[in-house]
Amino acid sequence: GREVSELVQRPVNSALPAQLAQQVGHQEAVPFLDPEGSLRYATVVRQTLDAAGLQSEVIALRDDTHEQLHRAKVQFTDRMATLGTLASGVAHEVNNALMALQGHRQLASLHLSRGDMAAANKSLDAVSVASQRIGECVSGLQRFGREPDRRVGAVDLNEVVQTTIELARHRVRHLAELQVELGADLPFCKATESGLSQILMNLLLNAADAIEATPSPRITVSTVHAGDRVLLRVADNGHG
């Protein structure tokens, strides 16, 4: 987004947007704003050369804006399709909680009319639990459906697994036994939280399809620390 005359005889870092100037040998597309304020993506490769005592730097930029925006659109479409698959299971869970809420509300009214405060309070506690469950279901859908943050950072894999499974459980639990085995003291991994969640959700839904008509169907999700890596495994006892 700059004229050549703006770049000649200027230090490399001062000629680049701050997000790109900080990258050294970066192989991933970096988001930045061009002089007009538009969002763009570029991959930066930098190499320092030292020839005959003369030090210089070579920098290569590749405009990945179109590719990154297209990828984001595809990922969002995939996310919405997954959300549609989950919606029926979540709706069933919400409906069950609503029925429980209405039933205990009626019981609370009956106990109050009879002057039985202990029983009324017990029913009201059950109403509170059902209300909380409905809120958790809706919040889970909202988190999964919102625009994903594509920035790479330190991610707690176990936390991602727990939140994703909580949402997928509405869909999977009627089809198979879901076992979760989380490794202890896992280090943070470098990734995007939304990307990991989407990958795990797709694997869980694929596993749910694979175990159809399987005797004693089972899906196992596990995490483990192996050397300098953190591993996520999803296994099922279906065919294929």
Short mmCIF file of C-alpha atoms in Angstrom, two decimals:
data_model
loop_
_atom_site.label_atom_id
_atom_site.label_comp_id
_atom_site.label_asym_id
_atom_site.label_seq_id
_atom_site.Cartn_x
_atom_site.Cartn_y
_atom_site.Cartn_z
CA GLY A 1 0.00 0.00 0.00
CA ARG A 2 2.98 2.35 -0.42
CA GLU A 3 4.73 4.03 -3.33
CA VAL A 4 8.29 2.91 -4.12
CA SER A 5 9.58 6.42 -3.36
CA GLU A 6 8.35 6.00 0.22
CA LEU A 7 10.48 2.90 0.74
CA VAL A 8 13.81 3.80 -0.85
CA GLN A 9 16.71 4.26 1.60
CA ARG A 10 14.52 3.73 4.63
CA PRO A 11 15.14 1.16 7.38
CA VAL A 12 13.06 -1.91 6.66
CA ASN A 13 11.17 -1.82 9.94
CA SER A 14 10.15 1.82 9.55
CA ALA A 15 8.78 1.14 6.05
CA LEU A 16 6.49 -1.66 7.22
CA PRO A 17 3.33 -1.70 9.32
CA ALA A 18 4.17 -2.42 12.97
CA GLN A 19 2.58 -5.91 12.84
CA LEU A 20 4.82 -6.94 9.94
CA ALA A 21 7.99 -5.23 11.19
CA GLN A 22 7.92 -7.45 14.28
CA GLN A 23 7.90 -10.67 12.27
CA VAL A 24 11.16 -12.50 11.62
CA GLY A 25 10.96 -15.45 9.25
CA HIS A 26 7.21 -15.64 9.88
CA GLN A 27 5.52 -18.33 7.79
CA GLU A 28 1.92 -17.50 8.72
CA ALA A 29 -0.22 -14.72 7.33
CA VAL A 30 -0.13 -11.65 9.60
CA PRO A 31 -3.13 -9.29 9.73
CA PHE A 32 -2.52 -5.53 9.48
CA LEU A 33 -4.25 -2.34 8.39
CA ASP A 34 -3.09 -0.68 5.18
CA PRO A 35 -2.79 3.15 4.92
CA GLU A 36 -6.48 3.32 3.95
CA GLY A 37 -7.51 1.39 7.07
CA SER A 38 -8.49 -1.81 5.26
CA LEU A 39 -7.70 -5.20 6.77
CA ARG A 40 -5.02 -7.09 4.85
CA TYR A 41 -2.90 -10.20 5.37
CA ALA A 42 0.72 -10.74 4.39
CA THR A 43 3.30 -13.48 4.86
CA VAL A 44 6.76 -12.14 5.74
CA VAL A 45 10.09 -13.82 5.09
CA ARG A 46 13.26 -11.98 6.18
CA GLN A 47 16.88 -12.95 5.72
CA THR A 48 20.01 -11.10 6.87
CA LEU A 49 23.01 -11.32 4.51
CA ASP A 50 26.64 -10.53 5.31
CA ALA A 51 28.86 -10.31 2.22
CA ALA A 52 32.39 -8.89 2.38
CA GLY A 53 31.60 -7.12 5.63
CA LEU A 54 28.56 -5.42 4.16
CA GLN A 55 25.42 -6.39 6.03
CA SER A 56 22.08 -6.18 4.30
CA GLU A 57 18.60 -7.56 4.73
CA VAL A 58 16.30 -9.16 2.19
CA ILE A 59 12.60 -9.15 2.87
CA ALA A 60 9.84 -10.82 0.88
CA LEU A 61 6.15 -10.04 1.34
CA ARG A 62 3.29 -12.07 -0.09
CA ASP A 63 -0.21 -10.63 -0.11
CA ASP A 64 -2.47 -13.35 1.30
CA THR A 65 -5.53 -11.16 1.81
CA HIS A 66 -7.80 -12.88 -0.70
CA GLU A 67 -6.78 -16.37 0.45
CA GLN A 68 -7.25 -15.58 4.14
CA LEU A 69 -10.63 -13.89 3.70
CA HIS A 70 -11.84 -16.80 1.55
CA ARG A 71 -10.60 -19.30 4.15
CA ALA A 72 -12.38 -17.37 6.91
CA LYS A 73 -15.61 -17.45 4.91
CA VAL A 74 -15.34 -21.21 4.37
CA GLN A 75 -14.58 -21.79 8.05
CA PHE A 76 -17.54 -19.67 9.11
CA THR A 77 -19.86 -21.58 6.75
CA ASP A 78 -18.59 -24.88 8.17
CA ARG A 79 -19.12 -23.55 11.69
CA MET A 80 -22.71 -22.58 10.93
CA ALA A 81 -23.39 -26.02 9.42
CA THR A 82 -22.04 -27.66 12.58
CA LEU A 83 -24.16 -25.32 14.69
CA GLY A 84 -27.24 -26.47 12.80
CA THR A 85 -26.37 -30.09 13.54
CA LEU A 86 -26.00 -29.31 17.25
CA ALA A 87 -29.15 -27.21 17.49
CA SER A 88 -31.58 -30.14 17.61
CA GLY A 89 -29.73 -31.75 20.53
CA VAL A 90 -29.52 -28.47 22.41
CA ALA A 91 -33.21 -27.76 21.75
CA HIS A 92 -34.07 -31.17 23.23
CA GLU A 93 -31.98 -30.38 26.32
CA VAL A 94 -33.60 -26.96 26.73
CA ASN A 95 -37.07 -28.47 26.34
CA ASN A 96 -36.33 -31.03 29.08
CA ALA A 97 -35.10 -28.27 31.38
CA LEU A 98 -38.21 -26.18 30.66
CA MET A 99 -40.49 -29.10 31.51
CA ALA A 100 -38.61 -29.62 34.77
CA LEU A 101 -38.80 -25.90 35.53
CA GLN A 102 -42.56 -25.75 34.94
CA GLY A 103 -43.18 -28.91 36.97
CA HIS A 104 -41.20 -27.72 39.98
CA ARG A 105 -42.77 -24.25 39.76
CA GLN A 106 -46.21 -25.84 40.03
CA LEU A 107 -45.04 -27.99 42.94
CA ALA A 108 -43.63 -24.91 44.69
CA SER A 109 -47.00 -23.17 44.37
CA LEU A 110 -48.78 -26.24 45.75
CA HIS A 111 -46.41 -26.51 48.72
CA LEU A 112 -46.77 -22.79 49.47
CA SER A 113 -50.57 -23.08 49.47
CA ARG A 114 -50.24 -25.83 52.06
CA GLY A 115 -47.76 -23.87 54.14
CA ASP A 116 -44.95 -26.40 53.61
CA MET A 117 -42.02 -24.00 53.24
CA ALA A 118 -39.31 -26.69 53.31
CA ALA A 119 -40.82 -28.55 50.35
CA ALA A 120 -41.48 -25.26 48.54
CA ASN A 121 -37.85 -24.18 48.92
CA LYS A 122 -36.70 -27.55 47.60
CA SER A 123 -38.87 -27.12 44.50
CA LEU A 124 -37.61 -23.56 44.01
CA ASP A 125 -34.01 -24.83 44.18
CA ALA A 126 -34.87 -27.27 41.39
CA VAL A 127 -36.32 -24.36 39.37
CA SER A 128 -33.03 -22.50 39.81
CA VAL A 129 -31.03 -25.52 38.62
CA ALA A 130 -33.23 -25.92 35.53
CA SER A 131 -32.90 -22.20 34.72
CA GLN A 132 -29.13 -22.40 35.04
CA ARG A 133 -29.05 -25.40 32.72
CA ILE A 134 -31.00 -23.51 30.06
CA GLY A 135 -28.57 -20.60 30.34
CA GLU A 136 -25.57 -22.93 29.93
CA CYS A 137 -27.07 -24.48 26.78
CA VAL A 138 -27.74 -21.10 25.19
CA SER A 139 -24.33 -19.72 26.18
CA GLY A 140 -22.62 -22.75 24.65
CA LEU A 141 -24.33 -22.16 21.31
CA GLN A 142 -23.48 -18.47 21.43
CA ARG A 143 -19.80 -19.12 22.11
CA PHE A 144 -19.53 -21.66 19.33
CA GLY A 145 -21.43 -19.56 16.79
CA ARG A 146 -19.70 -16.22 17.31
CA GLU A 147 -17.09 -14.87 14.90
CA PRO A 148 -13.89 -16.80 15.68
CA ASP A 149 -10.71 -15.11 16.82
CA ARG A 150 -8.06 -16.27 14.34
CA ARG A 151 -5.10 -14.98 16.35
CA VAL A 152 -2.64 -17.67 17.35
CA GLY A 153 -1.86 -17.72 21.05
CA ALA A 154 -1.36 -19.85 24.15
CA VAL A 155 -4.35 -22.20 24.50
CA ASP A 156 -5.34 -24.51 27.35
CA LEU A 157 -6.20 -27.69 25.41
CA ASN A 158 -8.02 -29.32 28.32
CA GLU A 159 -10.28 -26.30 28.71
CA VAL A 160 -11.10 -26.34 25.00
CA VAL A 161 -11.92 -30.05 25.21
CA GLN A 162 -14.21 -29.57 28.20
CA THR A 163 -16.20 -26.67 26.73
CA THR A 164 -16.53 -28.34 23.31
CA ILE A 165 -17.61 -31.69 24.74
CA GLU A 166 -20.19 -29.99 26.93
CA LEU A 167 -21.85 -28.66 23.77
CA ALA A 168 -21.40 -31.85 21.74
CA ARG A 169 -22.74 -34.02 24.56
CA HIS A 170 -26.31 -33.00 23.70
CA ARG A 171 -25.85 -34.61 20.29
CA VAL A 172 -23.61 -37.57 21.18
CA ARG A 173 -24.89 -38.86 24.51
CA HIS A 174 -28.00 -40.49 22.99
CA LEU A 175 -25.80 -42.32 20.47
CA ALA A 176 -22.80 -43.52 22.47
CA GLU A 177 -20.98 -43.57 25.76
CA LEU A 178 -18.63 -40.59 25.84
CA GLN A 179 -15.41 -41.07 27.80
CA VAL A 180 -13.05 -38.17 28.54
CA GLU A 181 -9.47 -38.72 29.71
CA LEU A 182 -7.61 -35.44 30.26
CA GLY A 183 -3.89 -35.44 30.92
CA ALA A 184 -2.68 -33.66 34.05
CA ASP A 185 -0.47 -30.54 34.00
CA LEU A 186 -0.59 -30.07 30.24
CA PRO A 187 1.45 -27.11 29.00
CA PHE A 188 -0.30 -24.49 26.91
CA CYS A 189 -0.15 -25.10 23.16
CA LYS A 190 0.23 -22.56 20.35
CA ALA A 191 -3.02 -22.51 18.39
CA THR A 192 -6.33 -20.72 17.94
CA GLU A 193 -9.00 -21.69 20.46
CA SER A 194 -11.81 -21.49 17.90
CA GLY A 195 -9.84 -23.61 15.42
CA LEU A 196 -9.19 -26.36 17.97
CA SER A 197 -12.81 -26.33 19.07
CA GLN A 198 -14.04 -26.66 15.48
CA ILE A 199 -11.64 -29.54 14.75
CA LEU A 200 -12.68 -31.41 17.88
CA MET A 201 -16.37 -30.84 17.18
CA ASN A 202 -16.01 -32.19 13.64
CA LEU A 203 -14.18 -35.27 14.92
CA LEU A 204 -16.89 -35.91 17.52
CA LEU A 205 -19.70 -35.59 14.99
CA ASN A 206 -17.84 -37.85 12.53
CA ALA A 207 -17.35 -40.40 15.30
CA ALA A 208 -21.06 -40.22 16.13
CA ASP A 209 -21.87 -41.08 12.51
CA ALA A 210 -19.29 -43.89 12.46
CA ILE A 211 -20.72 -45.73 15.47
CA GLU A 212 -24.25 -45.95 14.12
CA ALA A 213 -25.60 -49.51 14.57
CA THR A 214 -22.48 -50.49 16.55
CA PRO A 215 -23.08 -52.66 19.66
CA SER A 216 -22.06 -50.82 22.85
CA PRO A 217 -20.96 -47.68 20.95
CA ARG A 218 -18.22 -45.67 22.62
CA ILE A 219 -16.30 -42.45 21.86
CA THR A 220 -13.12 -41.63 23.77
CA VAL A 221 -11.47 -38.21 23.89
CA SER A 222 -8.05 -37.91 25.52
CA THR A 223 -5.21 -35.44 25.89
CA VAL A 224 -1.63 -36.27 26.77
CA HIS A 225 1.73 -34.53 27.13
CA ALA A 226 4.29 -36.36 24.96
CA GLY A 227 7.78 -34.85 24.95
CA ASP A 228 7.56 -31.38 23.42
CA ARG A 229 4.06 -31.98 22.08
CA VAL A 230 0.52 -31.95 23.40
CA LEU A 231 -1.67 -34.60 21.76
CA LEU A 232 -5.43 -34.71 21.33
CA ARG A 233 -6.95 -38.08 20.44
CA VAL A 234 -10.51 -38.93 19.44
CA ALA A 235 -11.31 -42.65 19.02
CA ASP A 236 -14.48 -44.66 18.49
CA ASN A 237 -15.32 -48.35 18.19
CA GLY A 238 -17.34 -47.97 15.01
CA HIS A 239 -16.68 -49.51 11.63
CA GLY A 240 -14.22 -47.99 9.17
#
